[in-house]
PDB file of C-alpha atoms in Angstrom:
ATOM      1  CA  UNK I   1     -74.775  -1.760 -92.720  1.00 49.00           C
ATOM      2  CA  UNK I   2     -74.212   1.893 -93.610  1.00 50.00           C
ATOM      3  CA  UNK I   3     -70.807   3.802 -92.884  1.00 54.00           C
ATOM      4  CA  UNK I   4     -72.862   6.252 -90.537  1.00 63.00           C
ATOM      5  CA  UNK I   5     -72.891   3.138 -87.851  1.00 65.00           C
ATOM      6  CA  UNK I   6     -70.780   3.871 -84.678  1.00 68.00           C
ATOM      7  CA  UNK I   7     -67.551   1.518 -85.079  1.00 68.00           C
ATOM      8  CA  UNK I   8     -68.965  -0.904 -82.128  1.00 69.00           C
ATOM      9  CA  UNK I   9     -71.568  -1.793 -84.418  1.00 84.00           C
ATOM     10  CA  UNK I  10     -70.223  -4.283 -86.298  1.00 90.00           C
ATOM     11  CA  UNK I  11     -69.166  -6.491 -83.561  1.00 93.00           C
ATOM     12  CA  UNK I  12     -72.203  -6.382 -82.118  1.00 95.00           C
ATOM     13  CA  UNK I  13     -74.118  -7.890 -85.575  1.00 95.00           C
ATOM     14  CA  UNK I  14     -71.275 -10.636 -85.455  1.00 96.00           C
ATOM     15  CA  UNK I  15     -71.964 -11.439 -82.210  1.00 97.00           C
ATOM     16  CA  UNK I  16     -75.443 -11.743 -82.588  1.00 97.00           C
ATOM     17  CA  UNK I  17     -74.964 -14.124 -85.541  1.00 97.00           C
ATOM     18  CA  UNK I  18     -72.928 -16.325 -83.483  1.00 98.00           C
ATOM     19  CA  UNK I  19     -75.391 -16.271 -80.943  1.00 98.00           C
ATOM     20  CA  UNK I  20     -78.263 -17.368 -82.796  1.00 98.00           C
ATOM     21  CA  UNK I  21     -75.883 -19.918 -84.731  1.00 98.00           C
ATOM     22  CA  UNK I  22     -74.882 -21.469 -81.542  1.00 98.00           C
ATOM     23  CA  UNK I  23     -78.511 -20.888 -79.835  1.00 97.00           C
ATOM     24  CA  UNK I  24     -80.103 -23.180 -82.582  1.00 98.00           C
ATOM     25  CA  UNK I  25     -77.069 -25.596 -82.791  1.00 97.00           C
ATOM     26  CA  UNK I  26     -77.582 -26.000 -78.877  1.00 97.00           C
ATOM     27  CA  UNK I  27     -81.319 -26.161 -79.442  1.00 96.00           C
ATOM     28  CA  UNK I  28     -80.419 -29.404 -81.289  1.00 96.00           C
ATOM     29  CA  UNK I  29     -78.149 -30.661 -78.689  1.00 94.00           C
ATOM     30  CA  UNK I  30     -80.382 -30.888 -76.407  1.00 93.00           C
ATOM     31  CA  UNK I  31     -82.892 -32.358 -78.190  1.00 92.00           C
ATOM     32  CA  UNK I  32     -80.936 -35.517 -79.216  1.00 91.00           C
ATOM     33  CA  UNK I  33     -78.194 -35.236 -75.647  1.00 87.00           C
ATOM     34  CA  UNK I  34     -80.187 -34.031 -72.974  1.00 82.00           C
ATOM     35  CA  UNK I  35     -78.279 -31.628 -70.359  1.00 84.00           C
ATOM     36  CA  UNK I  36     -79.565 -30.266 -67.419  1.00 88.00           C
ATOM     37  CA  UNK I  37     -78.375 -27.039 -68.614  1.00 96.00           C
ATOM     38  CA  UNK I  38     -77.710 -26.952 -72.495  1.00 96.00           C
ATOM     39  CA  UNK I  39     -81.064 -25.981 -73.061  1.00 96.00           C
ATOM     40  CA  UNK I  40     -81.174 -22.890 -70.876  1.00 96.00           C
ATOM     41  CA  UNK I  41     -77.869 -21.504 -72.527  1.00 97.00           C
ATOM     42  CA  UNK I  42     -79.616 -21.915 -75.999  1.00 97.00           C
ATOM     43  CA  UNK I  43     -82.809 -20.095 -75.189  1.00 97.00           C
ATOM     44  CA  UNK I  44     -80.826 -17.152 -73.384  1.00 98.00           C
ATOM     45  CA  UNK I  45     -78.501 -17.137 -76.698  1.00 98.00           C
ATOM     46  CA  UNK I  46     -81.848 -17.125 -79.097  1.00 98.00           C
ATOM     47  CA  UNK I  47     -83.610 -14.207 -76.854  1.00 97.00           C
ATOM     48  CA  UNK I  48     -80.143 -11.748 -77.065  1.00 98.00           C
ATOM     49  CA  UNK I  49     -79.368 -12.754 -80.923  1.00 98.00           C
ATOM     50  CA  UNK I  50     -82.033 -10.393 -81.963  1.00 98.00           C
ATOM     51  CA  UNK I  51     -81.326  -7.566 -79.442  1.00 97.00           C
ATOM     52  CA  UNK I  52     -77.565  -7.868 -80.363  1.00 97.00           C
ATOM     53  CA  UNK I  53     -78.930  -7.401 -84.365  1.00 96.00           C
ATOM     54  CA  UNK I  54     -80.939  -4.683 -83.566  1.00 96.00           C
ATOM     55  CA  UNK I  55     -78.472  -3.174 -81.296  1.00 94.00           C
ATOM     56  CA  UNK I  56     -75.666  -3.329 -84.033  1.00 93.00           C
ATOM     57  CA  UNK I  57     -78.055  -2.183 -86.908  1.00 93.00           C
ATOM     58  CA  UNK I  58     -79.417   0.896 -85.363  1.00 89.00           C
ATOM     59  CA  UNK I  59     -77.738   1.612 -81.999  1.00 82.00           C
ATOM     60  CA  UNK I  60     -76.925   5.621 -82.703  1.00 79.00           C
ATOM     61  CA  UNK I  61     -75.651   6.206 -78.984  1.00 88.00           C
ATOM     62  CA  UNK I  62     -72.570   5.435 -77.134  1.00 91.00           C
ATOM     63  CA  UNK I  63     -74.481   4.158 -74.052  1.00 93.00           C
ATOM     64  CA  UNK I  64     -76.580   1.586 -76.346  1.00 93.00           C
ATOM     65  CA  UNK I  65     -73.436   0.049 -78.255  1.00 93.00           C
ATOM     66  CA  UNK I  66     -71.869  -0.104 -74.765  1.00 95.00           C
ATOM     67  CA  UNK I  67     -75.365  -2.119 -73.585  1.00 96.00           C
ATOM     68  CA  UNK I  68     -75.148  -4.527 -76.162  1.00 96.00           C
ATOM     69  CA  UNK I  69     -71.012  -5.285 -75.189  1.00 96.00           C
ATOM     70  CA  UNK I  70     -72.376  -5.634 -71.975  1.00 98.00           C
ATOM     71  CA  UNK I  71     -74.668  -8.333 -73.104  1.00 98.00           C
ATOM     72  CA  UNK I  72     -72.014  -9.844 -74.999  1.00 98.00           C
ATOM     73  CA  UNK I  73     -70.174 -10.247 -71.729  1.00 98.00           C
ATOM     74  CA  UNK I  74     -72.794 -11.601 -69.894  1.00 98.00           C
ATOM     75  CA  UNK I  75     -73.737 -13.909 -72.989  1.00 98.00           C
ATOM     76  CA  UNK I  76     -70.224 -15.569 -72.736  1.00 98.00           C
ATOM     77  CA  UNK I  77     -70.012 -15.669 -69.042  1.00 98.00           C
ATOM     78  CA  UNK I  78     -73.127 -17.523 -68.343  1.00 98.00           C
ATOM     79  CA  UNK I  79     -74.236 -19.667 -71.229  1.00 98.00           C
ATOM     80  CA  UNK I  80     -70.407 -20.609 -71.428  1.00 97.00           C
ATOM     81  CA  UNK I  81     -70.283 -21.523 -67.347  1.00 98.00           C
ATOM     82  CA  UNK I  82     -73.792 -23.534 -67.840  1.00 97.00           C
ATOM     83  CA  UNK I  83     -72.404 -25.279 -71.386  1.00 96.00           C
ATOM     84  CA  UNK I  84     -69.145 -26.038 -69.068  1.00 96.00           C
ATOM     85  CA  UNK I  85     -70.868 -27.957 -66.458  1.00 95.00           C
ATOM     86  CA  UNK I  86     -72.939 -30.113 -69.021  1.00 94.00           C
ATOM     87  CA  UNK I  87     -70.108 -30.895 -71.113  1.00 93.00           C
ATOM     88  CA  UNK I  88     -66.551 -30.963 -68.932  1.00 94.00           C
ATOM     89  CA  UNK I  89     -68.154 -31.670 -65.854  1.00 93.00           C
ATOM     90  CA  UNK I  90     -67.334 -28.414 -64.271  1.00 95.00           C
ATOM     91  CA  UNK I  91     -67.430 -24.914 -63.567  1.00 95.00           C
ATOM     92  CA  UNK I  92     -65.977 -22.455 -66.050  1.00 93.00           C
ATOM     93  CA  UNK I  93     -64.890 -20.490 -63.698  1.00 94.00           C
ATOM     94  CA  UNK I  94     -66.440 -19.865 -60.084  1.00 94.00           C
ATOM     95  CA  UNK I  95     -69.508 -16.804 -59.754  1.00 97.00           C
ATOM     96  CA  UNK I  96     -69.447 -16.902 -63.871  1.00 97.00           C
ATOM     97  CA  UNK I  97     -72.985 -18.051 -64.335  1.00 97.00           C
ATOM     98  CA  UNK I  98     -74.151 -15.255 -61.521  1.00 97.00           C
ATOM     99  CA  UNK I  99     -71.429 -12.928 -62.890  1.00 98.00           C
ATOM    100  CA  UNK I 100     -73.019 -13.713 -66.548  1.00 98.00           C
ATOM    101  CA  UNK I 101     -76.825 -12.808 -65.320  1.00 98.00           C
ATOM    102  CA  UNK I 102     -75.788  -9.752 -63.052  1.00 98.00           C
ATOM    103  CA  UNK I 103     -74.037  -8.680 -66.522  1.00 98.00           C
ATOM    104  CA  UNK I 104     -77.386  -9.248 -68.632  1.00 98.00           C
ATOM    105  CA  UNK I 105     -79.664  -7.570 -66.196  1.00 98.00           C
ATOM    106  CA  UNK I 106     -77.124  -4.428 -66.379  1.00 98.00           C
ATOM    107  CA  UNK I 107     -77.010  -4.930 -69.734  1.00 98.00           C
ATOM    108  CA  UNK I 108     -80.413  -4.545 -70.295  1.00 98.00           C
ATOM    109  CA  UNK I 109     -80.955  -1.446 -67.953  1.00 98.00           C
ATOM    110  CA  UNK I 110     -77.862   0.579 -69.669  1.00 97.00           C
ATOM    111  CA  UNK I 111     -79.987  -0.128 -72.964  1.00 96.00           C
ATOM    112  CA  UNK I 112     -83.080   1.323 -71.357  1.00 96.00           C
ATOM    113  CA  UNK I 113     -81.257   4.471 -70.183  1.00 96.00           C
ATOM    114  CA  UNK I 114     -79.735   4.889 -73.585  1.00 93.00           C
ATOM    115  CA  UNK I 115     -83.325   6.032 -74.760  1.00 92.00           C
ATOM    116  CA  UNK I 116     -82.336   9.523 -72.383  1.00 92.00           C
ATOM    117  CA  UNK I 117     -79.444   9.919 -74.593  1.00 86.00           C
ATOM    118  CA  UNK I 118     -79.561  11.502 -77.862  1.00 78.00           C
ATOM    119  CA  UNK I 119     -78.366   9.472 -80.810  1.00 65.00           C
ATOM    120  CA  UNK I 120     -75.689  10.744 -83.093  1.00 60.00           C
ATOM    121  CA  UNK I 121     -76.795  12.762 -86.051  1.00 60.00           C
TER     122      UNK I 121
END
C-alpha cells in the first residue's frame, strides 16, 4: 500500500483480512458443527472482506474510509451477536444483530454517496 493512502486505510485492509480469515474458518465450522446461525455470519464476513480490501486499497475520500468503518461496525455487531447465540447460548448484547444490519445497510449507502465526493489528489 502506497504512502498516498488516507491513514484509515490500513485498518480497513486488516480488517478485511480478518474477515475473510474468520469467514472461511466459520465456513468450516459449520460444515463439520452445524449452527443455526454460524453459517450466515460467515457468508456476511466473506461478502464485506473484499469491499473492506478494496475500500482500504483505493478509498481516496473521507466519506468512503468512513463507509468501510461503518461496515466494520456493523461486521462486529451482527456476525458477533449471531456467533454468540450459536456458541454461548445467548445474545451478545440486545438489538446488536439489528443494530449490526442497520449499520451495514448505512454502511453501504455512505459508500455510494462517496462517489459525489471528490477523492484526494
Amino acid at each position: 500500500m502506497s504512502d498516498s493512502n488516507p491513514p484509515g486505510a490500513r485498518p480497513l485492509v486488516f480488517a478485511a483480512g480478518l474477515a475473510g480469515a474468520a469467514g472461511v474458518a466459520l465456513s468450516a465450522a459449520e460444515a463439520h458443527t452445524g449452527g443455526a446461525f454460524t453459517g450466515t455470519a460467515a457468508t456476511m464476513l466473506l461478502i464485506h472482506a473484499p469491499a473492506l480490501l478494496a475500500i482500504g486499497l483505493v478509498g481516496r475520500n473521507a466519506l468512503l474510509l468512513l463507509a468501510g468503518l461503518v461496515l466494520v461496525a456493523g461486521l462486529v455487531l451482527f456476525c458477533g451477536d449471531l456467533l454468540a447465540r450459536d456458541f454461548l447460548g445467548h445474545r451478545l448484547l440486545p438489538f446488536a444483530a439489528p443494530t449490526g444490519g442497520t449499520l451495514l445497510i448505512i454502511g453501504w449507502l455512505v459508500a455510494a454517496g462517496s462517489s459525489f465526493v471528490r477523492p484526494r489528489s
